[in-house]
Coordinates of C-alpha atoms and ligand atoms in Angstrom, one line a residue:
X1223 CA -57.6 -34.8 -44.4
X1224 CA -57.7 -33.1 -41.1
X1225 CA -54.7 -31.4 -39.6
X1226 CA -56.4 -30.7 -36.2
X1227 CA -55.7 -34.1 -34.8
X1228 CA -52.0 -33.3 -34.8
X1229 CA -52.2 -30.8 -32.0
X1230 CA -51.5 -33.1 -29.1
X1231 CA -48.9 -35.1 -30.9
X1232 CA -47.1 -31.9 -31.9
X1233 CA -47.1 -30.4 -28.5
X1234 CA -45.2 -33.3 -27.2
X1235 CA -42.8 -33.9 -30.1
X1236 CA -41.8 -30.4 -31.1
X1237 CA -40.1 -30.0 -27.7
X1238 CA -37.7 -32.7 -28.7
X1239 CA -37.0 -31.5 -32.3
X1240 CA -33.7 -32.4 -33.7
X1241 CA -31.5 -29.3 -34.1
X1242 CA -31.4 -28.0 -37.6
X1243 CA -28.2 -26.7 -39.1
X1244 CA -28.3 -22.9 -39.3
X1245 CA -27.7 -22.9 -43.0
X1246 CA -29.7 -25.9 -44.1
X1247 CA -32.8 -25.0 -46.0
X1248 CA -34.9 -28.1 -46.4
X1249 CA -37.9 -27.5 -48.7
X1250 CA -40.8 -29.9 -49.3
X1251 CA -42.4 -29.6 -52.7
X1252 CA -44.0 -31.8 -55.4
X1253 CA -42.3 -30.3 -58.4
X1254 CA -41.0 -33.3 -60.2
X1255 CA -42.1 -33.2 -63.8
X1256 CA -39.8 -31.8 -66.5
X1257 CA -41.0 -28.2 -66.3
X1258 CA -41.5 -28.3 -62.6
X1259 CA -38.0 -29.6 -61.9
X1260 CA -36.5 -26.8 -63.9
X1261 CA -38.4 -24.3 -61.8
X1262 CA -37.5 -25.9 -58.5
X1263 CA -33.8 -25.8 -59.6
X1264 CA -34.1 -22.0 -59.8
X1265 CA -35.2 -21.9 -56.2
X1266 CA -32.3 -24.1 -55.2
X1267 CA -29.9 -21.8 -57.0
X1268 CA -31.4 -18.7 -55.3
X1269 CA -31.1 -20.2 -51.8
X1270 CA -27.5 -21.4 -52.5
X1271 CA -26.6 -17.9 -53.7
X1272 CA -27.5 -16.6 -50.2
X1273 CA -24.9 -19.0 -48.8
X1274 CA -27.3 -21.8 -47.6
X1275 CA -27.3 -25.5 -48.2
X1276 CA -30.4 -26.7 -50.2
X1277 CA -31.9 -29.9 -49.0
X1278 CA -34.4 -31.2 -51.5
X1279 CA -37.5 -32.8 -50.1
X1280 CA -39.4 -33.6 -53.3
X1281 CA -42.4 -35.9 -53.0
X1282 CA -43.7 -37.0 -56.5
X1283 CA -47.4 -36.8 -57.2
X1284 CA -49.2 -34.1 -59.1
X1285 CA -51.6 -31.9 -57.1
X1286 CA -49.6 -32.6 -53.9
X1287 CA -51.8 -35.2 -52.1
X1288 CA -48.8 -37.5 -51.5
X1289 CA -46.7 -34.5 -50.3
X1290 CA -49.3 -33.5 -47.7
X1291 CA -49.4 -37.1 -46.3
X1292 CA -45.6 -37.2 -46.0
X1293 CA -45.5 -33.7 -44.4
X1294 CA -47.9 -34.7 -41.7
X1295 CA -45.7 -37.6 -40.8
X1296 CA -42.6 -35.5 -40.6
X1297 CA -44.2 -32.9 -38.4
X1298 CA -45.8 -35.4 -36.0
X1299 CA -42.3 -37.0 -35.6
X1300 CA -41.1 -33.6 -34.5
X1301 CA -38.8 -33.0 -37.5
X1302 CA -40.5 -30.6 -39.9
X1303 CA -38.6 -29.3 -42.9
X1304 CA -37.8 -25.5 -42.9
X1305 CA -40.4 -24.8 -45.6
X1306 CA -43.2 -26.8 -47.2
X1307 CA -45.4 -26.1 -50.3
X1308 CA -48.8 -25.6 -48.7
X1309 CA -51.7 -23.6 -50.1
X1310 CA -55.0 -22.0 -49.4
X1311 CA -57.1 -22.7 -46.2
X1312 CA -54.5 -25.4 -45.2
X1313 CA -52.1 -22.5 -44.4
X1314 CA -54.6 -21.4 -41.7
X1315 CA -55.1 -25.0 -40.5
X1316 CA -51.3 -25.4 -40.0
X1317 CA -51.0 -22.0 -38.3
X1318 CA -53.7 -22.9 -35.9
X1319 CA -51.5 -25.8 -34.7
X1320 CA -48.9 -23.2 -33.6
X1321 CA -46.1 -24.7 -35.6
X1322 CA -45.4 -22.0 -38.1
X1323 CA -42.9 -19.2 -38.0
X1324 CA -44.1 -15.6 -38.0
X1325 CA -42.9 -13.8 -41.2
X1326 CA -44.0 -10.3 -40.2
X1327 CA -40.5 -8.9 -39.8
X1328 CA -39.4 -9.7 -43.3
X1329 CA -42.8 -8.9 -44.7
X1330 CA -42.6 -5.4 -43.2
X1331 CA -39.0 -4.8 -44.3
X1332 CA -39.8 -5.9 -47.8
X1333 CA -43.3 -4.2 -47.9
X1334 CA -45.3 -7.3 -48.8
X1335 CA -48.5 -5.5 -48.0
X1336 CA -47.9 -3.2 -51.0
X1337 CA -46.1 -5.7 -53.1
X1338 CA -48.9 -8.3 -53.1
X1339 CA -52.5 -8.1 -54.3
X1340 CA -54.8 -8.2 -51.3
X1341 CA -56.5 -11.3 -52.6
X1342 CA -53.1 -13.0 -52.3
X1343 CA -51.9 -11.4 -49.1
X1344 CA -55.0 -12.5 -47.2
X1345 CA -54.4 -16.2 -47.9
X1346 CA -50.8 -15.8 -46.6
X1347 CA -51.9 -14.5 -43.2
X1348 CA -53.3 -16.1 -40.1
X1349 CA -55.0 -13.8 -37.6
X1350 CA -53.4 -10.8 -39.4
X1351 CA -49.8 -12.2 -39.4
X1352 CA -47.9 -13.5 -42.3
X1353 CA -47.2 -17.2 -42.0
X1354 CA -46.6 -18.1 -45.7
X1355 CA -44.8 -16.6 -48.7
X1356 CA -46.4 -16.8 -52.1
X1357 CA -44.5 -18.0 -55.2
X1358 CA -46.8 -17.4 -58.2
X1359 CA -50.3 -17.3 -59.5
X1360 CA -51.4 -20.3 -61.6
X1361 CA -54.6 -20.2 -63.6
X1362 CA -56.4 -23.5 -63.6
X1363 CA -59.3 -23.0 -66.1
X1364 CA -57.2 -23.5 -69.3
X1365 CA -57.7 -25.8 -72.2
X1366 CA -54.5 -26.8 -74.0
X1367 CA -55.0 -27.5 -77.7
X1368 CA -53.0 -29.0 -80.5
X1369 CA -54.1 -26.9 -83.5
X1370 CA -52.7 -29.3 -86.0
X1371 CA -54.9 -32.1 -84.6
X1372 CA -58.0 -29.8 -85.0
X1373 CA -57.0 -29.0 -88.5
X1374 CA -56.5 -32.7 -89.5
X1375 CA -59.9 -33.4 -88.0
X1376 CA -61.6 -30.7 -90.0
X1377 CA -62.4 -28.7 -86.9
X1378 CA -62.1 -24.9 -87.6
X1379 CA -62.3 -23.7 -84.0
X1380 CA -61.8 -25.2 -80.6
X1381 CA -65.1 -25.4 -78.5
X1382 CA -66.1 -22.2 -76.7
X1383 CA -69.1 -23.6 -74.8
X1384 CA -69.8 -27.0 -73.3
X1385 CA -72.9 -27.2 -75.5
X1386 CA -70.7 -27.4 -78.7
X1387 CA -68.0 -29.6 -77.1
X1388 CA -69.6 -33.0 -77.7
X1389 CA -70.0 -32.6 -81.5
X1390 CA -66.4 -31.3 -81.9
X1391 CA -64.9 -34.0 -79.8
X1392 CA -66.8 -36.6 -81.8
X1393 CA -65.4 -35.2 -85.0
X1394 CA -61.9 -35.4 -83.7
X1395 CA -62.3 -39.0 -82.7
X1396 CA -63.7 -39.9 -86.1
X1397 CA -60.5 -38.5 -87.6
X1398 CA -58.6 -41.0 -85.4
X1399 CA -57.3 -38.8 -82.5
X1400 CA -58.0 -38.8 -78.8
X1401 CA -60.3 -35.9 -78.1
X1402 CA -59.4 -35.3 -74.4
X1403 CA -56.0 -36.2 -72.9
X1404 CA -56.5 -37.0 -69.3
X1405 CA -54.9 -38.8 -66.4
X1406 CA -57.3 -40.8 -64.2
X1407 CA -56.2 -39.6 -60.8
X1408 CA -58.6 -38.0 -58.3
X1409 CA -57.0 -34.5 -58.4
X1410 CA -57.0 -34.5 -62.2
X1411 CA -60.7 -35.6 -62.2
X1412 CA -61.5 -32.7 -59.8
X1413 CA -59.5 -30.3 -62.0
X1414 CA -61.7 -31.1 -65.0
X1415 CA -64.9 -31.0 -62.9
X1416 CA -63.9 -27.6 -61.6
X1417 CA -63.7 -26.1 -65.1
X1418 CA -66.9 -27.8 -66.2
X1419 CA -68.8 -26.5 -63.1
X1420 CA -67.5 -23.0 -63.7
X1421 CA -68.4 -23.1 -67.4
X1422 CA -71.8 -24.5 -66.7
X1423 CA -72.8 -22.3 -63.8
X1424 CA -70.6 -19.1 -64.0
X1425 CA -68.5 -17.6 -61.2
X1426 CA -71.4 -16.6 -58.9
X1427 CA -72.7 -20.1 -58.8
X1428 CA -69.2 -21.4 -58.4
X1429 CA -68.5 -19.2 -55.5
X1430 CA -71.8 -20.2 -53.7
X1431 CA -71.5 -23.9 -54.3
X1432 CA -67.7 -24.5 -54.1
X1433 CA -66.3 -21.7 -52.0
X1434 CA -69.1 -20.9 -49.6
X1435 CA -70.3 -24.5 -49.7
X1436 CA -73.9 -23.3 -49.7
X1437 CA -76.2 -26.4 -49.5
X1438 CA -78.9 -24.7 -51.8
X1439 CA -76.4 -24.0 -54.5
X1440 CA -74.8 -27.5 -54.2
X1441 CA -78.3 -29.2 -54.5
X1442 CA -79.4 -27.0 -57.4
X1443 CA -80.1 -28.1 -61.0
X1444 CA -76.9 -26.4 -62.0
X1445 CA -74.8 -29.0 -60.2
X1446 CA -76.8 -31.7 -61.8
X1447 CA -76.1 -30.2 -65.2
X1448 CA -72.4 -29.9 -64.2
X1449 CA -72.3 -33.7 -63.5
X1450 CA -74.2 -34.5 -66.8
X1451 CA -71.6 -32.4 -68.6
X1452 CA -68.7 -34.1 -66.9
X1453 CA -70.2 -37.5 -67.9
X1454 CA -70.2 -36.2 -71.5
X1455 CA -66.6 -35.1 -71.3
X1456 CA -65.6 -38.4 -69.7
X1457 CA -66.9 -40.2 -72.8
X1458 CA -64.2 -38.4 -74.8
X1459 CA -61.3 -39.6 -72.7
X1460 CA -59.2 -42.6 -73.8
X1461 CA -59.4 -46.1 -72.2
X1462 CA -55.8 -46.0 -71.0
X1463 CA -56.2 -42.9 -68.8
X1464 CA -56.3 -44.7 -65.5
X1465 CA -53.4 -43.5 -63.2
X1466 CA -51.7 -41.6 -66.0
X1467 CA -49.6 -38.6 -64.7
X1468 CA -50.8 -35.2 -65.9
X1469 CA -47.5 -34.4 -67.7
X1470 CA -47.9 -37.6 -69.8
X1471 CA -51.3 -36.4 -70.7
X1472 CA -49.7 -33.0 -71.7
X1473 CA -47.2 -35.0 -73.8
X1474 CA -50.1 -36.5 -75.8
X1475 CA -51.0 -32.9 -76.8
X1476 CA -47.4 -32.1 -77.6
X1477 CA -46.8 -35.1 -79.8
X1478 CA -50.2 -34.9 -81.6
X1479 CA -52.0 -37.9 -80.2
X1480 CA -54.7 -35.9 -78.6
X1481 CA -56.5 -32.6 -79.2
X1482 CA -57.3 -31.0 -75.8
X1483 CA -56.3 -31.2 -72.2
X1484 CA -58.0 -29.4 -69.2
X1485 CA -55.2 -28.5 -66.8
X1486 CA -53.7 -25.6 -65.0
X1487 CA -50.8 -23.6 -66.6
X1488 CA -48.1 -25.8 -65.0
X1489 CA -48.9 -27.7 -68.2
X1490 CA -47.3 -24.8 -70.1
X1491 CA -44.1 -25.6 -68.3
X1492 CA -44.1 -28.9 -70.2
X1493 CA -44.7 -27.2 -73.5
X1494 CA -41.9 -24.7 -72.7
X1495 CA -39.5 -27.4 -71.7
X1496 CA -40.2 -29.2 -75.0
X1497 CA -39.3 -26.0 -76.9
X1498 CA -42.9 -25.4 -78.1
X1499 CA -44.3 -22.0 -79.0
X1500 CA -47.8 -20.8 -78.0
X1501 CA -50.0 -19.7 -80.8
X1502 CA -48.1 -21.9 -83.2
X1503 CA -47.4 -25.4 -81.8
X1504 CA -50.2 -25.2 -79.1
X1505 CA -53.0 -22.9 -78.0
X1506 CA -53.9 -21.8 -74.5
X1507 CA -57.6 -21.1 -74.4
X1508 CA -60.1 -20.7 -71.6
X1509 CA -62.0 -23.9 -70.9
X1510 CA -65.5 -23.8 -72.6
X1511 CA -67.7 -21.1 -71.0
X1512 CA -65.0 -19.7 -68.7
X1513 CA -63.4 -17.0 -70.8
X1514 CA -64.4 -14.3 -68.4
X1515 CA -63.4 -16.2 -65.3
X1516 CA -60.1 -17.0 -63.7
X1517 CA -59.7 -19.9 -61.2
X1518 CA -56.5 -19.0 -59.3
X1519 CA -54.1 -21.3 -57.6
X1520 CA -51.3 -19.7 -55.6
X1521 CA -48.3 -21.8 -54.8
X1522 CA -46.9 -20.8 -51.5
X1523 CA -44.6 -22.0 -48.8
X1524 CA -45.3 -22.2 -45.1
X1525 CA -42.2 -22.0 -42.9
X1526 CA -42.0 -24.0 -39.7
X1527 CA -40.6 -22.8 -36.4
X1528 CA -37.2 -24.4 -36.1
X1529 CA -35.5 -25.2 -32.8
X1530 CA -31.9 -24.0 -32.6
X1531 CA -32.0 -22.0 -35.8
X1532 CA -32.1 -18.3 -36.0
X1533 CA -34.5 -16.6 -38.4
X1534 CA -31.8 -15.8 -41.0
X1535 CA -32.3 -18.9 -43.2
X1536 CA -36.1 -18.4 -43.0
X1537 CA -35.9 -14.7 -43.9
X1538 CA -33.4 -15.4 -46.7
X1539 CA -35.7 -18.0 -48.1
X1540 CA -38.8 -15.9 -48.0
X1541 CA -36.9 -12.9 -49.4
X1542 CA -35.5 -15.0 -52.3
X1543 CA -38.9 -16.3 -53.2
X1544 CA -40.4 -12.8 -53.6
X1545 CA -37.4 -11.2 -55.3
X1546 CA -38.0 -9.8 -58.8
X1547 CA -35.3 -11.9 -60.4
X1548 CA -36.6 -15.1 -59.0
X1549 CA -40.2 -14.3 -59.9
X1550 CA -39.1 -13.6 -63.5
X1551 CA -37.1 -16.8 -64.1
X1552 CA -39.1 -19.2 -62.0
X1553 CA -42.5 -18.3 -63.5
X1554 CA -41.2 -18.4 -67.0
X1555 CA -40.3 -22.0 -66.4
X1556 CA -43.3 -22.9 -64.3
X1557 CA -46.0 -21.6 -66.6
X1558 CA -47.5 -19.3 -63.9
X1559 CA -47.3 -15.5 -63.5
X1560 CA -45.4 -13.5 -61.0
X1561 CA -47.3 -12.8 -57.8
X1562 CA -45.8 -9.3 -57.3
X1563 CA -48.0 -6.5 -58.5
X1564 CA -46.8 -4.5 -61.5
X1565 CA -44.1 -7.1 -62.6
X1566 CA -42.9 -6.3 -66.1
X1567 CA -44.4 -9.0 -68.3
X1568 CA -42.7 -8.1 -71.5
X1569 CA -40.4 -11.1 -71.6
X1570 CA -43.2 -13.6 -70.9
X1571 CA -45.0 -15.5 -73.6
X1572 CA -48.5 -14.7 -74.9
X1573 CA -50.3 -17.1 -72.6
X1574 CA -48.7 -15.6 -69.5
X1575 CA -49.4 -12.1 -70.7
X1576 CA -53.1 -13.0 -71.2
X1577 CA -53.2 -14.6 -67.8
X1578 CA -51.7 -11.5 -66.1
X1579 CA -54.3 -9.2 -67.9
X1580 CA -57.2 -11.6 -67.1
X1581 CA -56.1 -11.8 -63.4
X1582 CA -56.5 -8.0 -63.1
X1583 CA -59.7 -7.8 -65.2
X1584 CA -61.5 -10.6 -63.4
X1585 CA -60.4 -9.2 -60.0
X1586 CA -62.5 -6.2 -60.9
X1587 CA -65.4 -8.0 -62.6
X1588 CA -66.0 -10.7 -60.0
X1589 CA -64.8 -13.5 -62.2
X1590 CA -61.8 -14.2 -60.1
X1591 CA -62.4 -17.4 -58.0
X1592 CA -60.2 -19.7 -56.0
X1593 CA -59.5 -23.2 -57.4
X1594 CA -61.1 -25.8 -55.2
X1595 CA -59.4 -28.7 -57.0
X1596 CA -56.1 -27.1 -56.0
X1597 CA -56.8 -26.6 -52.3
X1598 CA -57.5 -22.8 -52.5
X1599 CA -61.1 -22.8 -51.5
X1600 CA -62.3 -25.4 -49.1
X1601 CA -61.3 -26.8 -45.7
X1602 CA -59.0 -29.7 -46.3
X1603 CA -61.5 -32.4 -45.0
X1604 CA -64.3 -31.1 -47.3
X1605 CA -61.9 -30.8 -50.3
X1606 CA -60.7 -34.4 -49.9
X1607 CA -64.3 -35.7 -49.6
X1608 CA -65.5 -33.7 -52.6
X1609 CA -62.6 -34.9 -54.7
X1610 CA -63.5 -38.5 -53.8
X1611 CA -67.1 -38.0 -55.0
X1612 CA -66.0 -36.6 -58.3
X1613 CA -63.5 -39.3 -58.8
X1614 CA -65.9 -42.1 -58.0
X1615 CA -68.4 -40.5 -60.4
X1616 CA -65.7 -40.5 -63.2
X1617 CA -64.9 -44.2 -62.5
X1618 CA -68.4 -45.7 -62.2
X1619 CA -71.8 -45.3 -63.7
X1620 CA -73.1 -43.2 -60.7
X1621 CA -76.0 -41.1 -61.7
X1622 CA -75.7 -37.3 -61.6
X1623 CA -78.5 -37.2 -59.0
X1624 CA -76.6 -39.5 -56.7
X1625 CA -73.4 -37.5 -57.3
X1626 CA -75.2 -34.3 -56.2
X1627 CA -76.4 -36.0 -53.0
X1628 CA -73.0 -37.3 -52.2
X1629 CA -71.4 -33.9 -52.9
X1630 CA -73.7 -32.3 -50.4
X1631 CA -72.6 -34.8 -47.7
X1632 CA -69.0 -34.3 -48.6
X1633 CA -69.2 -30.5 -48.4
X1634 CA -70.2 -30.8 -44.7
X1635 CA -66.9 -32.6 -43.7
X1636 CA -64.6 -30.6 -41.4
Ligands
LIG1170 C1 -49.6 -27.0 -58.0 C2 -48.6 -26.8 -59.1 C3 -48.2 -28.1 -59.6 C4 -49.4 -28.9 -60.0 C5 -49.0 -30.3 -60.5 C6 -50.7 -27.9 -58.4 O1 -51.6 -28.1 -57.3 O2 -50.1 -25.7 -57.6 O3 -47.5 -26.0 -58.6 O4 -47.3 -27.9 -60.7 O5 -50.2 -29.1 -58.8 O6 -48.3 -31.0 -59.7

């Protein structure tokens, strides 16, 4: 969805913004599942510890599509929250509207430029100025596995390539289990497609097709193969998947109904909240074919200019988010890794330690790519249109050839 159209509306309405209370920190986010809510509660605690009043603005809906719609309405009506969970290129789109606060002062005082990896800092800046503060680094190309289900199905090892996936999934189904736990919602469909495309084509193809939106890469036989593979994976999802929330799909892995789920590591927050131990109760493995890649998804908050409010609340909020203590506790609940460079990972679980090591390694090798399904790579209009194509493909008998043609059209949306 485009943000540009807001410019005129904003220019007239912001002038009449309602005064915000100096110490009220209203934060829009979409962290409402069990693990997410625990993490959000840590943020609330931290803000309150600085003497402010937390005003929760939670909009349910995984992936944040609902939250973004509500945010636009609030801003157009001249009443933005203090902070909102916004990511990737949308940060720049909001900044271009002239509605964001400049965070350069606090960034300078707290040395964000040395604290953050450049790949993260760049996303937080608009025309060289900080306009957002990052919370974490999520990895999206995970496969969550119930090892007990594999064992009961006579499967020795989870699939490492998409080529071997079909036979293994069929074996699991023959043993009476659901092979792939999935929720049929557009953003979840796109999340699976992203891992499939990465596994089929590798990071260089991924970067060309889904980050640079290069027409030749999009129309290539690799994209055709990615859709063929998605069709194969779709076959192994259960008939009740339509509309299912992602955390309910994770619960199917937790309670042994299903074998595998393709989802970012916020899913680990659900395993953690259920008291499950990685390596024993569940496995965190790279999605087939993606072991040497890392699709990153950085949660961040943009902060809106507030009328009649000094910058103290804003600075306190940003400072809390990047503090060592918050990064430690929030990320252990959330399933992500701290965004600060050199954070001590010794108290984190094995999946997070692996994620942190892979983040550094793939940053060097070229395997580190932004997640397009999680708004990190594409202009918001193209992202929405691409997501629609993937979702219609999943919910119809559209041919791979038609899907590629539609994807090309969608990628041109601005
Ligand atoms: C966000 C995560 C969130 C997930 C599910 C992702 O886009 O980055 O923070 O947990 O959606 O709602």
